[in-house]
Amino acid sequence: MTTEHNPLGLPPEKIPRHVAIIMDGNGRWARQRGLPRLAGHRAGTENLRRILEACVEFGIEILTIYAFSTENWYRPPNEVRGLMSILEQVIDRELEELNQQGVQLRHIGRLEGIRPDLQAKIKQAIERTKHNDRLILNVAFNYGGRAEILDACRRILREGLDPDTLDEETFSRYLYTWPLPDPDLIIRTGGEYRLSNFLIWQAAYAEIYSTPTLWPDFDKEELRKAILEYASRERRFGRVLEKV
Ligand code: FPP
């Protein structure tokens, strides 16, 4: 993928390869308009389409979105059902277009726990788009960072790995995100400064950007601002950068 002529006017190394988004604020967006919370999630889904296009335009390679957390099961049953049916509708109605746009769909999280027919649709969508390489859309659905680490530990123990050879690189191979690189930039809309159990291992050296803008209002211009802010930061990865 080329970022040489990206419209942000930044050198390629200043563009985050992997952006992850905590899409917060749908409920408040709806409440401000006197609408039910699900209307906010629908507006948030519409917004996703715009942000996907902007990501391609800006030369971002991977977009991970936090669509449904392991904690979201505790929301009112109609909201949970609504979020499930949004995912189903996105697959039913948008998959062909996403496929034509060259989007590769991936999933992170626990598939078990999701309705079996929806699980099957997710698997089919992944299979159908697996050769696309314009943008990877990685959907965190029934995802929790602690659950991910526990699942990795369970597999490592079951496989009987030698504890003395286990290092960070090997551990990463057991995470849902493997073989994707860690996120460079994590954006949180809706004004909070929390990771909320999102990519907690992978976020170790990510730049965090929080904005009060509610997710349905987070447009291309807002994404541009986030990337410019990212580009202005000095990433040190725990080291000291020599200054001359
Ligand atoms: C947080 O806002 C948002 C969510 C829990 C769901 C995000 C889901 C979407 C945007 C739909 C896209 C999903 C798929 C599957 C493609 P909130 O409800 O916590 O907002 P609030 O803090 O204002 O109440």
XYZ file of C-alpha atoms and ligand atoms in Angstrom:
268
model
C 0.000 0.000 0.000
C 1.387 3.407 -0.909
C 1.214 6.393 1.372
C 3.535 8.514 -0.770
C 0.823 10.847 -1.983
C -1.381 10.812 1.054
C -3.605 13.872 1.321
C -2.371 14.716 4.824
C 0.950 15.907 3.460
C 2.837 13.696 5.921
C 5.819 11.461 5.224
C 4.761 7.775 5.108
C 6.459 6.932 8.416
C 4.254 9.491 10.187
C 1.028 7.776 9.119
C -0.160 5.188 11.659
C -0.318 1.753 10.030
C -2.851 0.474 12.506
C -5.552 2.674 14.045
C -7.909 1.291 16.694
C -11.074 3.124 17.733
C -13.220 3.004 20.855
C -16.459 4.277 19.304
C -17.998 5.830 22.400
C -20.877 8.295 22.677
C -23.627 6.739 20.564
C -26.063 6.713 23.495
C -25.438 10.382 24.339
C -25.749 11.345 20.686
C -29.194 9.700 20.608
C -30.299 11.158 23.950
C -29.408 14.677 22.799
C -31.907 14.146 19.972
C -34.583 12.473 22.078
C -33.991 9.179 20.252
C -33.575 5.630 21.602
C -29.992 4.461 22.202
C -30.163 2.097 19.248
C -30.666 5.068 16.926
C -27.275 6.249 18.159
C -25.707 2.886 17.348
C -27.264 3.027 13.869
C -25.871 6.537 13.323
C -22.528 5.210 14.566
C -22.671 2.417 12.005
C -23.354 4.937 9.218
C -20.353 6.895 10.418
C -18.192 3.823 10.159
C -18.691 3.836 6.399
C -17.334 7.391 6.178
C -14.373 6.618 8.413
C -13.514 3.505 6.413
C -13.304 5.585 3.252
C -11.195 8.198 5.003
C -8.816 5.503 6.294
C -8.236 4.243 2.750
C -7.686 7.799 1.536
C -5.206 8.566 4.327
C -3.209 5.372 3.746
C -4.094 3.576 6.976
C -3.682 -0.182 6.542
C -5.583 -1.590 9.503
C -8.621 -0.274 11.355
C -9.715 -2.083 14.510
C -13.110 -1.091 15.924
C -14.515 -1.901 19.356
C -18.060 -2.866 18.410
C -19.150 -5.090 21.321
C -17.252 -5.833 24.501
C -17.559 -8.836 26.807
C -19.102 -6.360 29.294
C -21.739 -5.124 26.817
C -23.816 -8.288 27.510
C -24.920 -6.531 30.712
C -26.722 -3.777 28.760
C -30.533 -3.924 28.454
C -31.598 -6.982 26.395
C -33.086 -4.922 23.561
C -29.825 -2.978 23.161
C -27.842 -6.247 23.086
C -30.235 -7.672 20.482
C -29.989 -4.429 18.507
C -26.175 -4.515 18.438
C -26.254 -8.157 17.297
C -28.661 -7.303 14.517
C -26.524 -4.309 13.443
C -23.588 -6.676 12.897
C -25.870 -9.073 11.031
C -27.222 -6.271 8.820
C -23.745 -4.951 8.092
C -22.758 -8.432 6.877
C -26.018 -9.012 4.951
C -26.229 -5.605 3.309
C -22.720 -4.197 3.121
C -20.450 -7.178 2.585
C -20.484 -7.094 -1.202
C -19.663 -3.394 -1.260
C -16.926 -3.824 1.340
C -15.555 -6.697 -0.720
C -15.524 -4.581 -3.884
C -13.746 -1.804 -2.006
C -10.993 -4.284 -1.158
C -11.763 -4.483 2.559
C -10.580 -7.581 4.387
C -12.824 -8.346 7.322
C -11.395 -9.942 10.443
C -12.832 -10.656 13.862
C -11.266 -10.533 17.304
C -13.051 -11.781 20.397
C -14.844 -14.920 21.503
C -16.967 -16.315 18.690
C -18.547 -18.791 21.083
C -21.199 -16.893 23.008
C -22.444 -15.266 19.815
C -25.634 -16.796 18.285
C -24.608 -19.775 16.080
C -26.201 -18.378 12.891
C -24.406 -15.050 13.404
C -21.152 -16.910 14.086
C -21.589 -18.656 10.730
C -22.157 -15.323 8.966
C -19.047 -13.825 10.547
C -16.961 -16.824 9.410
C -18.373 -16.613 5.872
C -17.649 -12.868 5.694
C -14.045 -13.458 6.814
C -13.610 -16.239 4.261
C -15.178 -14.181 1.451
C -12.888 -11.169 1.979
C -9.659 -12.874 3.052
C -7.734 -12.046 -0.150
C -8.509 -8.303 -0.048
C -5.643 -6.001 0.851
C -6.789 -2.391 0.533
C -7.778 -2.105 4.184
C -8.107 -4.596 7.014
C -11.241 -3.964 9.066
C -10.756 -5.815 12.300
C -14.008 -6.002 14.253
C -13.748 -6.533 18.009
C -17.034 -8.214 18.835
C -17.612 -10.068 22.092
C -14.078 -8.879 22.784
C -12.331 -8.295 26.101
C -8.616 -7.696 26.546
C -8.426 -9.754 29.741
C -10.388 -12.590 28.143
C -7.948 -12.474 25.220
C -4.939 -12.793 27.545
C -6.626 -15.622 29.472
C -7.479 -17.441 26.240
C -3.841 -17.110 25.170
C -2.622 -18.499 28.526
C -5.018 -21.431 28.287
C -3.785 -22.375 24.816
C -0.151 -22.003 25.872
C -0.705 -24.267 28.897
C -2.630 -26.819 26.841
C 0.171 -26.942 24.285
C 2.695 -27.458 27.080
C 5.106 -24.692 26.048
C 8.377 -24.536 27.932
C 7.972 -21.645 30.440
C 11.623 -20.666 30.000
C 11.250 -20.094 26.277
C 8.039 -18.060 26.520
C 8.787 -14.489 25.526
C 6.665 -11.514 24.411
C 6.931 -12.384 20.728
C 5.776 -15.960 21.343
C 2.971 -14.799 23.621
C 1.717 -12.370 20.955
C 1.241 -15.300 18.596
C -1.519 -16.591 20.858
C -3.502 -13.351 20.851
C -6.579 -12.852 18.654
C -4.796 -10.079 16.761
C -1.962 -12.278 15.484
C -0.411 -11.697 12.915
C -1.462 -8.047 12.815
C 0.978 -5.456 14.168
C 0.087 -3.650 17.400
C -2.012 -0.489 17.033
C 0.012 2.694 16.603
C -2.858 4.988 17.496
C -5.882 4.346 19.700
C -8.669 6.889 19.329
C -11.408 7.185 21.930
C -14.426 9.330 21.123
C -16.939 10.515 23.725
C -14.479 12.215 26.060
C -13.303 9.465 28.435
C -9.650 8.599 29.094
C -9.891 4.834 29.525
C -8.954 1.756 27.517
C -12.019 -0.133 28.823
C -10.385 -3.539 28.408
C -9.539 -2.845 24.740
C -6.294 -4.291 23.339
C -4.645 -4.007 26.739
C -1.598 -6.081 25.766
C -1.251 -4.576 22.290
C -1.679 -0.985 23.542
C 1.646 -1.037 25.415
C 3.281 1.569 23.157
C 0.260 2.954 21.313
C -0.383 6.669 21.244
C -3.755 7.456 22.810
C -5.979 10.211 21.460
C -9.189 11.146 23.261
C -11.738 13.588 21.909
C -15.044 14.785 23.372
C -16.668 14.379 19.933
C -19.343 11.676 20.054
C -18.748 8.769 17.669
C -21.562 9.526 15.170
C -20.069 13.031 14.751
C -16.447 11.871 14.410
C -15.928 12.644 10.728
C -13.013 12.666 8.283
C -11.859 16.065 9.541
C -11.733 14.705 13.111
C -9.729 11.718 11.905
C -7.341 14.064 10.129
C -6.852 15.994 13.406
C -6.147 12.763 15.302
C -3.539 11.657 12.775
C -1.852 15.053 12.708
C -1.661 14.957 16.501
C -0.189 11.437 16.304
C 2.357 12.605 13.722
C 3.492 15.407 16.032
C 4.277 13.045 18.907
C 7.683 11.576 19.572
C 7.432 7.804 19.927
C 10.245 6.547 22.105
C 9.193 2.969 22.938
C 10.756 3.342 26.370
C 14.083 4.538 25.006
C 15.859 7.874 24.993
C 16.149 9.516 21.607
C 19.508 11.143 20.972
C 19.175 14.835 20.190
C 21.953 16.576 18.204
C -20.406 2.879 22.870
O -21.320 3.936 22.944
C -20.650 2.108 21.664
C -20.954 0.782 21.629
C -21.044 -0.046 22.842
C -21.251 0.085 20.380
C -20.522 0.590 19.173
C -21.143 0.008 17.980
C -21.332 0.639 16.805
C -20.893 1.995 16.484
C -22.001 -0.089 15.721
C -21.030 -0.670 14.723
C -21.003 -2.083 14.950
C -20.701 -3.034 14.071
C -20.906 -4.404 14.478
C -20.181 -2.824 12.709
P -22.263 4.045 24.220
O -23.555 3.363 23.883
O -21.582 3.523 25.433
O -22.470 5.600 24.307
P -22.728 6.463 25.627
O -21.450 6.420 26.421
O -23.001 7.830 25.078
O -23.897 5.864 26.326
